[in-house]
Coordinates of C-alpha atoms and ligand atoms in Angstrom, one line a residue:
M1 CA 14.5 -14.3 6.1
T2 CA 17.9 -15.6 8.0
S3 CA 19.3 -11.7 8.7
A4 CA 15.8 -11.5 10.0
K5 CA 16.2 -14.6 12.3
H6 CA 19.4 -13.5 13.3
I7 CA 17.8 -10.4 14.8
N8 CA 15.3 -12.3 16.5
I9 CA 17.7 -14.2 18.2
W10 CA 19.6 -11.0 19.4
A11 CA 16.9 -9.2 20.3
V12 CA 15.8 -11.8 22.7
L13 CA 19.4 -11.8 24.1
A14 CA 19.6 -8.1 24.9
A15 CA 16.1 -8.7 26.7
T16 CA 17.1 -11.7 28.4
V17 CA 20.5 -9.9 29.6
Q18 CA 18.0 -6.4 30.1
V19 CA 15.8 -8.2 32.0
A20 CA 18.8 -9.7 34.0
A21 CA 19.9 -6.6 35.1
G22 CA 17.1 -5.2 36.1
I23 CA 16.2 -2.7 33.4
P24 CA 12.3 -2.3 32.8
L25 CA 11.9 -3.3 29.1
A26 CA 10.1 -1.0 26.6
P27 CA 7.0 -2.6 25.8
A28 CA 5.8 -4.1 22.6
A29 CA 9.7 -2.6 21.1
A30 CA 11.7 -5.9 21.2
D31 CA 11.6 -6.2 17.7
C32 CA 12.2 -2.5 16.8
S33 CA 15.5 -2.5 15.8
R34 CA 16.8 -0.3 13.5
A35 CA 18.2 -3.2 11.6
V36 CA 14.8 -4.6 10.9
L37 CA 13.5 -0.4 10.0
T38 CA 16.5 -0.7 7.5
E39 CA 15.4 -3.6 5.8
A40 CA 11.8 -2.6 4.8
A41 CA 12.3 1.5 4.5
D42 CA 15.2 -0.2 1.8
A43 CA 12.0 -3.0 0.3
Y44 CA 10.1 0.8 0.0
V45 CA 12.4 2.0 -1.2
A46 CA 13.1 -1.0 -3.7
S47 CA 9.4 -1.4 -4.2
Q48 CA 9.1 2.6 -5.7
K49 CA 12.2 2.0 -8.1
A50 CA 10.3 -1.3 -9.5
G51 CA 6.4 -0.3 -9.5
S52 CA 5.8 -3.0 -7.9
L53 CA 4.6 -4.4 -4.5
A54 CA 6.7 -7.7 -4.7
P55 CA 9.8 -6.2 -2.9
L56 CA 7.8 -5.2 0.0
Q57 CA 5.7 -8.8 0.6
Q58 CA 8.1 -10.6 2.7
F59 CA 8.1 -7.1 5.2
V60 CA 4.4 -6.8 5.8
A61 CA 1.8 -7.9 8.3
N62 CA -1.5 -9.9 7.3
G63 CA -4.1 -6.6 6.7
W64 CA -1.5 -3.8 5.9
E65 CA -2.9 -0.5 5.1
Y66 CA -1.8 2.1 2.7
E67 CA -2.3 5.5 2.9
E68 CA -2.0 8.1 0.1
N69 CA -2.3 12.1 0.1
N70 CA -4.3 11.5 3.5
K71 CA -6.8 8.7 1.9
R72 CA -6.7 5.5 2.8
I73 CA -6.7 3.1 -0.8
D74 CA -5.5 0.3 -2.0
A75 CA -1.5 -0.6 -2.8
S76 CA -2.2 -1.9 -6.1
K77 CA -3.8 1.3 -7.4
S78 CA -1.1 3.9 -5.4
V79 CA 2.2 5.7 -7.1
L80 CA 4.0 2.6 -5.3
T81 CA 2.7 0.6 -8.8
K82 CA 4.6 3.4 -10.8
A83 CA 8.4 2.6 -11.8
L84 CA 10.2 5.7 -10.5
T85 CA 14.0 6.8 -11.3
I86 CA 15.2 7.9 -7.7
D87 CA 17.9 10.7 -7.7
H88 CA 18.3 11.1 -3.9
R89 CA 16.5 9.0 -0.7
R90 CA 16.7 10.3 3.1
T91 CA 15.5 8.0 5.8
I92 CA 14.9 8.6 9.3
Y93 CA 14.9 6.2 11.7
D94 CA 12.1 6.1 14.9
L95 CA 13.5 3.6 17.3
V96 CA 10.8 4.5 20.3
D97 CA 7.2 4.6 18.0
C98 CA 9.3 2.0 15.3
A99 CA 9.0 3.9 12.6
T100 CA 10.5 5.3 9.6
F101 CA 10.2 8.2 7.4
T102 CA 11.6 8.7 3.5
E103 CA 12.4 11.1 1.7
L104 CA 12.5 10.1 -2.3
I105 CA 13.3 12.8 -4.9
A106 CA 12.1 11.2 -8.8
A107 CA 13.4 14.6 -10.5
N108 CA 14.6 13.3 -13.5
N109 CA 11.9 10.8 -14.1
P110 CA 9.0 11.9 -17.0
E111 CA 6.4 12.2 -14.5
P112 CA 8.4 13.7 -11.3
Y113 CA 7.7 13.2 -7.6
V114 CA 8.8 14.2 -4.2
I115 CA 7.1 11.5 -2.2
G116 CA 7.3 11.7 1.6
T117 CA 6.5 8.2 3.1
Q118 CA 6.1 6.9 7.2
I119 CA 6.3 3.1 7.3
R120 CA 4.9 1.4 11.1
H121 CA 5.5 -1.6 12.3
G122 CA 4.0 -3.7 14.7
A123 CA 5.3 -5.5 17.7
D124 CA 6.5 -8.0 15.5
G125 CA 8.6 -5.6 13.4
R126 CA 6.5 -6.4 10.7
V127 CA 4.7 -3.4 9.0
T128 CA 1.1 -2.5 9.7
L129 CA 1.1 0.9 7.8
I130 CA 2.9 2.8 5.2
D131 CA 1.7 6.3 4.7
S132 CA 2.4 8.8 2.0
V133 CA 2.0 12.2 0.7
A134 CA 3.1 12.0 -3.1
S135 CA 3.5 15.3 -4.3
T136 CA 3.7 16.1 -8.2
T137 CA 3.2 18.6 -10.8
G138 CA 0.1 21.0 -9.4
S139 CA 1.4 20.1 -5.9
W140 CA 2.0 23.4 -3.6
L141 CA 5.7 25.1 -5.3
F142 CA 6.3 21.8 -6.9
N143 CA 9.8 22.2 -8.4
A144 CA 11.3 18.3 -8.7
Q145 CA 14.5 19.5 -10.3
N146 CA 14.8 22.4 -7.9
T147 CA 14.1 20.0 -4.2
L148 CA 17.0 18.0 -5.7
K149 CA 19.1 20.7 -6.0
Y150 CA 19.1 22.3 -2.8
A151 CA 18.5 19.3 -0.8
L152 CA 22.0 17.9 -2.5
Q153 CA 23.1 21.0 -0.9
E154 CA 22.4 20.5 2.7
K155 CA 24.2 18.5 5.4
W156 CA 22.1 16.2 7.3
D157 CA 24.4 14.1 9.1
I158 CA 24.3 12.2 12.1
I159 CA 24.6 14.9 15.1
P160 CA 27.0 13.0 17.8
E161 CA 25.8 11.4 20.5
G162 CA 26.0 14.6 23.0
K163 CA 24.9 16.8 21.0
R164 CA 21.8 15.1 20.4
D165 CA 18.0 17.3 21.5
S166 CA 15.7 15.3 23.2
R167 CA 12.7 13.4 21.4
E168 CA 10.2 16.2 23.2
K169 CA 12.5 19.1 22.2
I170 CA 12.7 17.9 18.5
K171 CA 8.8 17.1 18.7
A172 CA 7.9 20.7 20.6
A173 CA 9.6 22.5 18.1
G174 CA 8.1 21.1 14.7
D175 CA 4.2 21.6 16.6
A176 CA 5.4 24.9 17.3
Y177 CA 6.0 25.4 14.1
M178 CA 2.7 23.8 12.8
S179 CA 0.9 25.9 14.8
M180 CA 1.7 28.9 13.6
W181 CA -1.5 28.9 11.8
D182 CA -4.5 28.9 14.7
D183 CA -2.2 29.7 17.5
A184 CA -1.3 33.3 18.1
K185 CA 1.7 32.7 20.4
A186 CA 3.2 29.4 18.8
S187 CA 5.9 31.5 16.3
S188 CA 7.4 33.0 19.8
L189 CA 7.7 28.5 21.3
V190 CA 9.5 27.8 17.4
P191 CA 13.9 27.6 18.1
W192 CA 14.4 29.7 15.0
G193 CA 17.7 28.9 14.0
A194 CA 20.4 31.1 11.8
P195 CA 21.2 30.1 9.8
C196 CA 17.7 28.2 8.9
A197 CA 16.5 27.0 5.2
R198 CA 13.1 26.2 4.6
L199 CA 12.9 23.7 1.3
E200 CA 9.5 24.3 0.4
G201 CA 7.8 22.4 -2.3
G202 CA 10.3 23.6 -5.0
A203 CA 11.5 26.7 -3.6
Y204 CA 14.4 27.6 -1.5
T205 CA 14.5 30.4 1.3
G206 CA 18.2 29.4 1.7
R207 CA 20.1 32.6 1.4
G208 CA 23.7 31.9 2.8
D209 CA 24.6 33.2 6.2
E210 CA 21.9 35.2 6.8
D211 CA 19.1 32.4 6.0
T212 CA 16.1 32.5 8.1
C213 CA 13.0 30.1 8.5
R214 CA 10.8 33.1 9.6
Q215 CA 9.9 34.3 5.7
G216 CA 6.8 33.9 4.8
I217 CA 5.5 32.7 8.0
P218 CA 1.7 33.2 8.9
T219 CA 0.6 36.5 10.2
N220 CA -2.7 35.5 10.6
S221 CA -3.1 32.9 13.4
S222 CA -6.8 32.7 13.3
Q223 CA -6.9 30.5 10.2
A224 CA -7.8 26.8 10.1
P225 CA -5.1 24.3 12.2
N226 CA -3.1 21.6 10.3
T227 CA -4.6 18.6 12.3
R228 CA -4.6 14.6 12.3
R229 CA -0.6 15.1 12.5
R230 CA 1.4 12.0 12.9
Y231 CA 5.1 12.1 13.9
V232 CA 8.5 10.1 13.4
I233 CA 11.4 11.5 15.2
D234 CA 15.0 10.5 15.0
E235 CA 17.6 11.9 17.6
S236 CA 20.4 11.5 16.0
M237 CA 19.4 13.0 12.9
G238 CA 17.7 15.9 15.1
S239 CA 14.6 15.2 13.4
V240 CA 10.9 14.8 13.1
N241 CA 8.4 14.1 10.5
I242 CA 4.9 15.3 11.0
L243 CA 2.3 14.5 8.1
C244 CA -0.9 16.4 8.8
V245 CA -3.8 17.5 6.7
W246 CA -3.0 21.3 6.0
E247 CA -6.7 22.5 6.5
H248 CA -6.1 26.4 5.8
M249 CA -4.7 25.4 1.9
M250 CA -8.0 23.2 0.2
N251 CA -7.3 20.4 3.6
A252 CA -4.5 19.6 1.6
A253 CA -1.8 16.2 2.2
D254 CA 1.1 17.8 4.1
S255 CA 4.4 16.6 4.9
H256 CA 6.9 18.9 7.1
E257 CA 10.1 17.6 8.3
F258 CA 12.3 19.6 10.6
R259 CA 16.0 19.2 11.6
L260 CA 17.2 20.8 14.7
E261 CA 20.8 21.4 15.3
N262 CA 22.0 22.5 18.6
G263 CA 18.5 22.7 19.9
K264 CA 17.6 25.4 17.0
V265 CA 15.8 24.8 13.4
R266 CA 18.4 24.3 10.9
Y267 CA 16.4 23.1 8.1
I268 CA 12.9 22.5 6.8
H269 CA 11.8 20.4 3.6
T270 CA 8.1 20.4 3.1
M271 CA 5.5 18.4 0.7
T272 CA 1.9 19.5 -0.1
E273 CA -0.6 17.6 -2.3
C274 CA -3.8 18.8 -2.9
G275 CA -6.0 16.0 -3.9
G276 CA -5.4 15.7 -7.6
R277 CA -5.8 19.9 -8.1
V278 CA -3.0 22.4 -8.3
C279 CA -2.9 23.7 -4.8
R280 CA -4.1 27.4 -4.2
L281 CA -4.5 29.6 -1.2
Ligands
NAG1 C1 -7.8 35.2 8.4 O1 -7.6 33.8 8.2 C2 -9.3 33.6 8.2 C3 -9.7 31.8 8.3 O2 -8.7 31.6 6.4 C4 -9.6 35.0 7.4 O3 -11.1 34.9 7.2 C5 -9.5 36.1 8.0 O4 -10.2 37.0 6.8 C6 -7.8 36.2 8.2 N1 -7.5 37.7 8.9 C7 -7.2 38.5 7.9 C8 -6.9 39.9 8.7 O5 -6.5 38.3 6.9

């Protein structure tokens, strides 16, 4: 806990300087630093590797909640209690909403998983909610070996400060894409990139310079919408993750992560879990 105390002191000092300089403070964000978010996300990954909630205990708030595949459940009965061999992990950091999103790929585990997890923090920096989509065999186009192979080929580096898209632009791009099922105008609002590759479960649209993420997009916009959207946005990664209810496919639990580069969609990663049943359109 020593490091957490140091962080608090620095946050207070920084806040003092900001007030003295007449810069307004963002409400409730005093303890939302990258360090606080990183410690909790790392503890979450350690928990998943260990199959134990113990590594998380020092970071969670009293009464913290756990959601898996869009259902509030007891964390002690969750996928977190299965020790998984993790092959790949990437976390994005939202310093405005004080949240992270972590993609985990456990392809070489006897029971393979690809998991997308949003972690939300309260004003004191403690974790109030862990919200996961845990896809496995039977999930939409699930093939963890392929997911791992393609994810490792991609380059998700930090975007230099002068080249970053705004939070609003990144969120609007993700929202437009997610609205293509129920809004005929939405696809024209997606800033389609070229190349753009979509990793949909274990299926990949990436083919090289001719890549496009328009392959297989809905032509019928009279379908049920993607609702209950929850967002984590990281401008430094050009990324937004959206968890939602994928209503037009068995009310599935769904995760879509988008990365924009230079204002255009470059990568999309999806995970879709259908309540323990085999996903079907
Ligand atoms: C579009 O989707 C709706 C809802 O699933 C369905 O009722 C309708 O038949 C579909 N229309 C076409 C043209 O496929």
